[in-house]
Amino acid sequence: MTKWFFLDQHGCAKNQVDGELLIGILTDKGWQKTTEPENADLIIVNSCGFIEPAKRESIEAVITARTAYPQAKILLAGCLAERYGDIFKTDFEEADAFFGNGDLSQLPILIDRLFPDAPVAQQQQSPNEHDQSVHSTEHSRPFLKPAQEGVCCGSRPELLNFPRSAFIKITEGCNNCCSFCAIPLIRGSVRSRPIDSIINEIRDFVRQGYKEFNLIGQDLAVYEAAHPLDKLSNRLNSGLPTLPTQPKQGLSGLAQLLRAISGIEGTFSVRLLYIHPDHFPPDILPIMTADTRFLPYFDIPFQSGSEPIIRAMNRCGSAEIYLKLIENIRAAFRTAESPYGEAVIRTTFLTGFPGETQADFERTAAFLQAAQSLWSGAFAYSQEEGTKAADMKKQVPAKIAEQRKTALNELQLKITEQKLSAFCGLETDVLIEEIIPQEQNSEEENTQGCIALGRAWFQAPEVDGAVVVNFSETQKDSEGQPITAGSLVRVRITALRGIDLEADAL
């Protein structure tokens, strides 16, 4: 008998890839995915456990699902289960089971406990599966917390983003140990995915017609080209020193990966998301400028412009060092006469970090003004247990943190509008994400204009603005096909609308 599952996805792009892998694992085991939770035998809440609002959202999703769909088994998976599973298995009665974010291939072991008659129960276990155990007692629900080793990869039959765009996870975990961040507690220490695995996945997507690849990880700068050492993921918790993440000589691991990607044939673009500013690998710049498929888009989370706060965050830079980094990146593309023009910077700032004074905040605002990043997001500090910052004195009141966040976002909006206005009149390619249905007038249905939403090279999925594209039904995309979701369309930008742009298809 066919079993159906529904995936309720939460969290970041890295967690989205995990959700796509969960879909692949269950599909391979004979389950069917449904888009209607009321038809599901199993509801998976793939949760986020990073900061308080995200944790609350995931918990509420489980409670809502339990009330609305009492017929289903509910599995809390992902980062929240990884972080709090030992508590939840006895105290969170709304969920039937819990699954961490380590080796995702172990999911069938847990499903077997929930559904003894399901297809997965008839599958033979791999040797690694015998090493895992589902923890439960008379008063608790099943909880499986697989080891955090390597970077999970595998079949992704359904991607959860817009057509012909894919996230490619190249690292897992983090060794930076920023004092405000719980990621090492949730995802373990850094592991890198072998180059061959990444190249094979991108090639496969290119053969399927994908046009955009966004490389993701907690910090792309620490990518290792070689295979990671066994059980490196446990070194932070054991108190052992972490190992170097880049070779002392030769190309950095990330540069080696980009050079390998450059050898893939096809028409596509590559965007790098999240590079820690303290160890940005400058040797990636010549590789990127030599291949225009690498987009000059850099997501570098500076977090603060005040050196005392940067130090308290367990970071090594300063406003002066970070501004120099930005200038070096921009200069590399100016010197190479890149067809894209100046490189685009996206960043983030954390307001209300413990001990942040008004003077510290003003230095951050001054840094943002000097940096002139096209995009940035400000976030109020969340006091996370287990992090060094949680125990720091001089915790900033939440109201002040929120006020500072709002002020930075307002400043960024002005910068963004000014910089986006420079794109008006230019031609660029846009990846169409969706077609906007238009009400048809019976007298004009043959001449009615069409509207689509898409993104240009300087807009990353989900976080940046969009391009509103006007086109006619007779116009074609870059491949000579009718314009639809997933099409690559050449446009001329005509106007600025807030943080979005308007354009006409050419």
XYZ file of C-alpha atoms in Angstrom:
506
model
C 0.000 0.000 0.000
C 1.391 3.397 -1.015
C 2.414 5.724 1.782
C 2.287 9.502 1.331
C 4.421 12.187 2.947
C 4.219 15.971 3.124
C 7.280 18.175 3.676
C 6.901 21.427 5.620
C 10.187 23.200 4.873
C 11.754 25.843 7.137
C 15.105 27.607 7.495
C 17.941 28.545 5.191
C 19.067 27.376 1.764
C 21.323 24.755 3.363
C 18.329 23.293 5.165
C 16.388 23.444 1.899
C 18.975 21.165 0.279
C 18.513 18.784 3.210
C 14.760 18.846 2.586
C 15.326 18.003 -1.074
C 17.543 15.097 -0.039
C 14.831 13.833 2.340
C 12.399 13.863 -0.574
C 14.850 11.821 -2.621
C 15.462 9.312 0.175
C 11.770 8.640 0.770
C 10.972 8.555 -2.949
C 13.706 5.993 -3.499
C 12.145 3.890 -0.736
C 8.723 3.792 -2.383
C 6.968 6.718 -0.712
C 4.973 9.323 -2.640
C 5.103 13.063 -1.949
C 1.871 14.995 -1.651
C 1.250 18.729 -1.700
C -1.874 18.257 0.466
C -1.023 17.601 4.125
C -4.507 16.248 4.787
C -3.637 13.298 2.516
C -0.318 12.549 4.201
C 0.521 9.544 6.342
C 3.686 11.358 7.424
C 4.250 15.101 7.869
C 7.914 16.119 8.082
C 8.626 19.512 9.617
C 12.185 20.200 8.474
C 12.980 22.765 11.130
C 15.318 25.666 11.815
C 16.967 26.022 15.233
C 19.216 29.019 14.630
C 17.542 31.910 16.471
C 14.486 32.326 18.669
C 11.943 33.458 16.009
C 12.904 30.576 13.719
C 12.685 28.052 16.555
C 9.268 29.356 17.525
C 8.053 29.105 13.924
C 9.104 25.460 13.644
C 7.535 24.513 16.972
C 4.277 26.213 16.002
C 4.319 24.310 12.702
C 4.377 20.986 14.572
C 1.596 22.047 16.945
C -0.540 23.290 14.050
C 0.004 20.077 12.102
C -0.953 17.927 15.098
C -4.228 19.836 15.511
C -5.132 20.033 11.824
C -4.036 16.563 10.715
C -4.503 14.110 13.596
C -4.397 11.160 11.177
C -0.741 11.735 10.301
C 2.480 10.840 12.037
C 4.543 13.998 12.582
C 8.320 13.926 12.329
C 10.314 16.906 13.566
C 13.534 16.863 11.526
C 16.421 19.235 10.951
C 18.255 21.736 13.110
C 15.708 22.129 15.908
C 15.555 18.363 16.398
C 19.353 18.164 16.312
C 19.701 20.863 18.957
C 16.880 19.915 21.323
C 15.934 16.333 20.458
C 17.040 14.932 23.810
C 14.568 17.276 25.512
C 11.808 17.047 22.923
C 11.604 13.255 22.928
C 10.005 13.374 26.384
C 8.496 16.879 26.519
C 7.173 17.609 23.011
C 4.180 15.298 22.728
C 2.841 16.855 19.523
C 5.613 15.191 17.477
C 5.755 11.434 17.022
C 9.495 11.248 16.343
C 12.648 13.352 15.944
C 15.461 13.187 13.391
C 18.706 15.187 13.486
C 20.544 16.838 10.600
C 23.599 14.573 10.368
C 23.710 11.584 8.019
C 20.336 11.963 6.319
C 20.599 8.531 4.681
C 19.681 7.063 8.096
C 16.106 8.364 7.809
C 14.638 4.958 6.782
C 15.660 3.505 10.166
C 13.392 5.964 11.946
C 10.582 5.635 9.401
C 10.717 1.883 9.972
C 9.867 2.479 13.643
C 6.938 4.728 12.781
C 5.586 2.623 9.913
C 6.536 -1.073 10.261
C 4.432 -1.897 7.184
C 5.874 0.906 5.004
C 8.112 0.205 1.978
C 11.251 1.219 3.874
C 10.762 -1.600 6.369
C 11.491 -4.090 3.641
C 14.788 -2.499 2.606
C 18.078 -4.040 3.646
C 20.120 -1.878 5.979
C 23.556 -0.707 4.978
C 26.501 -1.498 7.291
C 26.510 2.088 8.561
C 22.882 1.802 9.602
C 23.734 -0.886 12.134
C 25.911 1.670 13.924
C 22.944 3.963 14.498
C 20.271 3.453 17.130
C 16.883 5.015 17.594
C 16.739 6.345 21.125
C 13.400 5.941 22.881
C 12.036 4.767 26.186
C 8.627 3.896 27.557
C 7.926 7.597 28.086
C 9.637 9.065 25.034
C 9.223 9.100 21.288
C 11.812 7.798 18.803
C 14.798 10.067 18.254
C 17.624 9.400 15.815
C 20.658 11.685 15.796
C 23.025 10.418 13.067
C 26.696 11.300 13.113
C 27.717 14.627 11.568
C 30.379 13.410 9.178
C 30.945 14.473 5.596
C 28.455 16.452 3.505
C 25.218 14.679 2.680
C 24.479 14.402 -1.011
C 22.398 12.188 -3.255
C 19.281 12.186 -5.373
C 17.258 15.397 -5.422
C 14.309 14.568 -7.685
C 12.429 17.720 -6.691
C 14.015 21.089 -5.954
C 12.080 23.488 -3.733
C 13.096 26.725 -5.450
C 12.106 28.271 -8.771
C 12.756 26.410 -12.060
C 16.272 25.940 -13.472
C 18.009 27.327 -10.376
C 19.735 25.062 -7.849
C 21.561 25.402 -4.549
C 24.773 23.352 -4.435
C 25.996 22.617 -0.909
C 29.810 22.377 -0.839
C 30.516 22.491 2.903
C 28.763 21.577 6.109
C 29.310 22.857 9.641
C 31.560 25.687 10.796
C 34.800 26.198 12.733
C 34.660 29.989 13.010
C 32.911 29.892 16.404
C 31.610 33.455 16.267
C 30.557 34.161 19.824
C 26.927 34.907 18.908
C 26.396 31.895 16.632
C 25.036 28.444 17.485
C 25.829 26.867 14.111
C 28.792 24.775 15.404
C 26.434 23.426 18.068
C 23.788 22.579 15.470
C 25.787 21.563 12.397
C 29.112 20.484 13.869
C 32.545 21.472 12.669
C 33.422 22.106 9.056
C 33.438 19.322 6.466
C 33.971 19.692 2.726
C 32.399 17.801 -0.121
C 34.795 16.225 -2.661
C 35.262 18.200 -5.861
C 34.261 15.266 -8.059
C 30.922 14.969 -6.286
C 30.176 18.668 -6.787
C 31.261 18.670 -10.429
C 29.171 15.589 -11.227
C 26.081 17.145 -9.639
C 26.468 20.422 -11.535
C 27.066 18.580 -14.814
C 23.918 16.547 -14.260
C 21.885 19.690 -13.630
C 23.384 21.354 -16.727
C 22.248 18.363 -18.791
C 18.763 18.914 -17.362
C 18.813 22.533 -18.550
C 19.555 24.351 -15.287
C 20.864 27.886 -15.758
C 21.916 29.038 -12.279
C 23.912 27.449 -9.471
C 24.286 29.038 -6.047
C 27.167 27.569 -4.038
C 26.261 27.421 -0.356
C 27.824 26.477 2.984
C 28.288 28.144 6.343
C 31.537 29.605 4.993
C 32.683 28.902 1.439
C 36.136 30.324 2.232
C 37.089 27.236 4.260
C 36.268 24.743 1.542
C 38.893 22.002 1.343
C 39.638 20.480 -2.045
C 40.890 17.244 -0.466
C 38.663 14.753 1.282
C 38.077 15.750 4.924
C 39.605 13.655 7.675
C 37.395 11.043 9.272
C 35.499 12.168 12.356
C 36.731 15.755 12.018
C 33.196 16.805 12.917
C 33.755 15.893 16.575
C 36.971 17.851 17.134
C 35.343 21.033 18.419
C 33.242 19.259 21.031
C 36.191 17.118 22.134
C 38.310 20.196 22.820
C 40.937 19.226 20.255
C 42.387 21.999 18.099
C 40.765 22.404 14.695
C 42.821 21.658 11.626
C 43.781 24.152 8.925
C 41.112 24.463 6.269
C 43.292 25.727 3.413
C 46.674 24.645 2.077
C 49.611 26.812 3.091
C 50.830 26.861 -0.497
C 49.113 26.810 -3.864
C 45.503 27.594 -4.633
C 42.940 27.711 -1.868
C 40.381 24.927 -1.824
C 37.665 27.248 -3.089
C 39.856 28.418 -5.968
C 40.518 24.793 -6.926
C 36.790 24.105 -6.927
C 35.989 27.153 -9.060
C 38.706 26.204 -11.519
C 37.129 22.747 -11.818
C 33.659 24.239 -12.325
C 35.103 26.460 -15.041
C 35.942 23.289 -16.957
C 32.272 22.296 -17.247
C 30.823 23.010 -20.666
C 27.504 24.780 -20.995
C 25.658 28.044 -20.550
C 25.022 28.690 -16.880
C 25.961 31.064 -14.072
C 27.486 30.497 -10.641
C 26.964 32.648 -7.565
C 28.887 32.325 -4.285
C 26.816 32.752 -1.132
C 28.419 33.499 2.254
C 32.161 34.020 2.536
C 33.576 34.960 5.956
C 35.473 38.269 5.622
C 38.394 37.313 7.857
C 39.740 34.700 5.443
C 38.373 35.660 2.051
C 40.554 33.774 -0.500
C 41.789 36.419 -2.976
C 42.978 33.759 -5.415
C 39.372 33.147 -6.479
C 39.196 36.580 -8.140
C 41.392 35.871 -11.214
C 39.450 32.645 -11.830
C 36.139 34.464 -11.603
C 37.138 37.348 -13.836
C 38.446 34.908 -16.467
C 35.088 33.096 -16.763
C 32.027 35.333 -17.022
C 29.811 32.488 -15.847
C 31.019 33.330 -12.333
C 28.825 36.206 -11.206
C 30.606 39.075 -9.415
C 28.208 38.772 -6.482
C 29.761 38.406 -3.027
C 27.798 37.651 0.140
C 30.169 38.704 2.940
C 28.614 39.062 6.434
C 30.574 41.834 8.152
C 28.186 41.953 11.155
C 29.604 45.175 12.627
C 31.719 48.198 11.793
C 32.995 48.701 15.333
C 36.300 47.019 16.112
C 35.556 46.335 19.826
C 32.323 44.582 18.842
C 34.033 42.712 15.991
C 36.609 41.430 18.488
C 33.910 40.462 20.985
C 32.266 38.501 18.175
C 35.489 36.454 17.946
C 36.413 37.991 14.598
C 39.730 39.460 13.498
C 38.943 42.332 11.155
C 38.107 46.001 11.388
C 36.156 48.526 9.359
C 39.373 49.594 7.630
C 40.349 46.018 6.733
C 36.864 45.171 5.518
C 36.581 48.304 3.368
C 39.921 47.421 1.796
C 38.601 43.932 1.021
C 35.565 45.419 -0.705
C 37.754 47.738 -2.759
C 40.053 44.874 -3.789
C 37.087 42.838 -4.994
C 35.658 45.738 -6.965
C 39.053 46.633 -8.415
C 39.578 43.083 -9.679
C 36.487 43.293 -11.866
C 37.146 46.872 -12.962
C 40.676 45.957 -14.031
C 39.428 42.904 -15.906
C 36.829 45.071 -17.668
C 34.087 42.695 -16.605
C 30.934 42.850 -18.741
C 28.961 43.052 -15.514
C 30.624 46.292 -14.432
C 31.291 46.693 -10.725
C 31.022 43.714 -8.384
C 27.987 43.529 -6.122
C 28.321 43.175 -2.347
C 25.654 41.744 -0.044
C 26.254 41.741 3.695
C 24.553 41.388 7.076
C 24.776 43.265 10.364
C 23.891 42.188 13.875
C 22.481 44.922 16.105
C 22.285 44.806 19.880
C 25.259 42.501 20.405
C 26.183 42.455 24.133
C 28.058 45.621 25.044
C 27.157 47.469 21.830
C 26.974 51.176 22.663
C 25.421 53.942 20.631
C 28.918 54.877 19.478
C 29.504 51.291 18.315
C 26.257 51.392 16.390
C 27.137 54.706 14.775
C 30.448 53.235 13.627
C 28.524 50.367 12.026
C 26.208 52.811 10.273
C 29.237 54.760 9.034
C 30.792 51.539 7.762
C 27.609 50.645 5.873
C 27.565 54.099 4.318
C 31.205 53.755 3.268
C 30.819 50.200 1.992
C 27.929 51.088 -0.331
C 26.796 47.488 -0.592
C 23.933 46.935 -2.995
C 22.176 44.707 -0.477
C 22.348 44.154 3.263
C 20.145 42.844 6.005
C 20.187 43.879 9.646
C 19.112 41.468 12.355
C 18.566 41.987 16.060
C 20.800 39.885 18.329
C 19.265 36.672 19.679
C 20.670 35.395 22.983
C 21.358 31.731 22.199
C 22.206 29.283 24.964
C 25.517 27.513 24.506
C 27.200 30.473 22.817
C 29.816 32.657 24.480
C 27.803 35.811 23.892
C 24.851 34.425 25.831
C 26.860 34.717 29.048
C 28.347 38.136 28.321
C 27.493 41.070 30.513
C 25.793 44.238 29.256
C 23.075 42.523 27.248
C 21.406 45.189 25.106
C 17.627 45.624 25.586
C 15.652 44.062 22.729
C 13.863 47.343 22.026
C 17.163 49.145 21.375
C 18.424 46.294 19.195
C 15.233 46.492 17.125
C 15.511 50.259 16.768
C 19.080 49.955 15.537
C 18.088 47.190 13.130
C 15.376 49.406 11.669
C 17.783 52.320 11.307
C 20.333 50.206 9.396
C 17.648 48.776 7.123
C 16.393 52.276 6.352
C 19.919 53.420 5.541
C 20.447 50.421 3.284
C 17.174 51.106 1.460
C 18.438 54.543 0.439
C 21.755 53.095 -0.753
C 20.009 50.296 -2.641
C 17.617 52.643 -4.420
C 20.470 54.917 -5.464
C 22.645 52.086 -6.754
C 19.780 50.293 -8.509
C 18.889 53.457 -10.401
C 22.217 53.102 -12.234
C 20.911 49.906 -13.856
C 18.061 51.757 -15.591
C 18.596 51.793 -19.331
C 20.952 48.799 -19.300
C 20.437 45.427 -20.959
C 20.859 42.214 -18.981
C 19.678 38.617 -18.807
C 16.885 37.723 -16.395
C 16.017 34.246 -15.144
C 12.222 34.104 -15.021
C 10.845 32.694 -11.767
C 7.124 32.909 -12.380
C 4.537 34.234 -14.807
C 1.972 36.575 -13.280
C -1.553 35.670 -14.450
C -3.322 38.569 -16.126
C -7.063 39.084 -16.295
C -8.010 38.631 -19.925
C -10.241 41.161 -21.627
C -12.242 39.384 -24.318
C -11.741 42.272 -26.752
C -7.984 42.481 -26.168
C -7.018 38.904 -25.354
C -4.825 38.686 -28.439
C -2.906 41.857 -27.631
C -2.850 41.697 -23.844
C 0.662 42.202 -22.460
C 2.230 39.634 -20.133
C 4.151 40.103 -16.884
C 6.764 37.887 -15.264
C 8.930 38.064 -12.166
C 12.590 37.191 -12.427
C 16.090 37.909 -11.201
C 19.133 39.465 -12.820
C 22.719 38.494 -11.980
C 22.870 40.945 -9.080
C 19.858 39.423 -7.306
C 20.217 36.212 -5.295
C 17.253 33.882 -4.699
C 14.813 34.812 -1.940
C 16.835 37.617 -0.330
C 17.153 40.403 -2.939
C 14.723 42.344 -5.092
C 13.184 41.198 -8.368
C 12.857 42.316 -11.972
C 9.307 42.766 -13.281
C 9.461 41.843 -16.958
C 6.913 43.033 -19.507
C 6.630 40.875 -22.615
C 4.197 39.834 -25.318
C 2.911 36.336 -25.993
C 4.848 36.226 -29.253
C 8.242 36.998 -27.738
C 10.786 34.211 -27.189
C 13.472 33.501 -24.612
C 17.205 33.088 -25.246
C 16.619 29.563 -26.566
C 13.896 30.614 -29.000
C 11.138 29.135 -26.835
C 7.989 30.774 -25.422
C 8.713 32.698 -22.225
C 7.810 30.713 -19.137
C 9.113 30.006 -15.632
C 12.750 28.982 -16.001
C 13.332 30.974 -19.191
C 16.413 33.141 -19.603
C 15.290 36.408 -21.189
C 17.259 39.396 -22.432
C 15.673 42.620 -21.149
C 16.203 46.347 -21.036
C 15.669 47.847 -17.578
C 13.278 50.784 -17.776
C 12.402 51.879 -14.251
C 13.034 51.496 -10.523
C 10.158 50.496 -8.241
C 11.416 50.525 -4.639
C 13.962 47.691 -4.490
C 12.552 46.077 -7.650
C 13.244 46.948 -11.250
C 10.929 47.050 -14.250
C 12.102 45.870 -17.658
C 10.950 45.120 -21.196
C 11.842 41.859 -22.888
C 13.921 42.319 -26.040
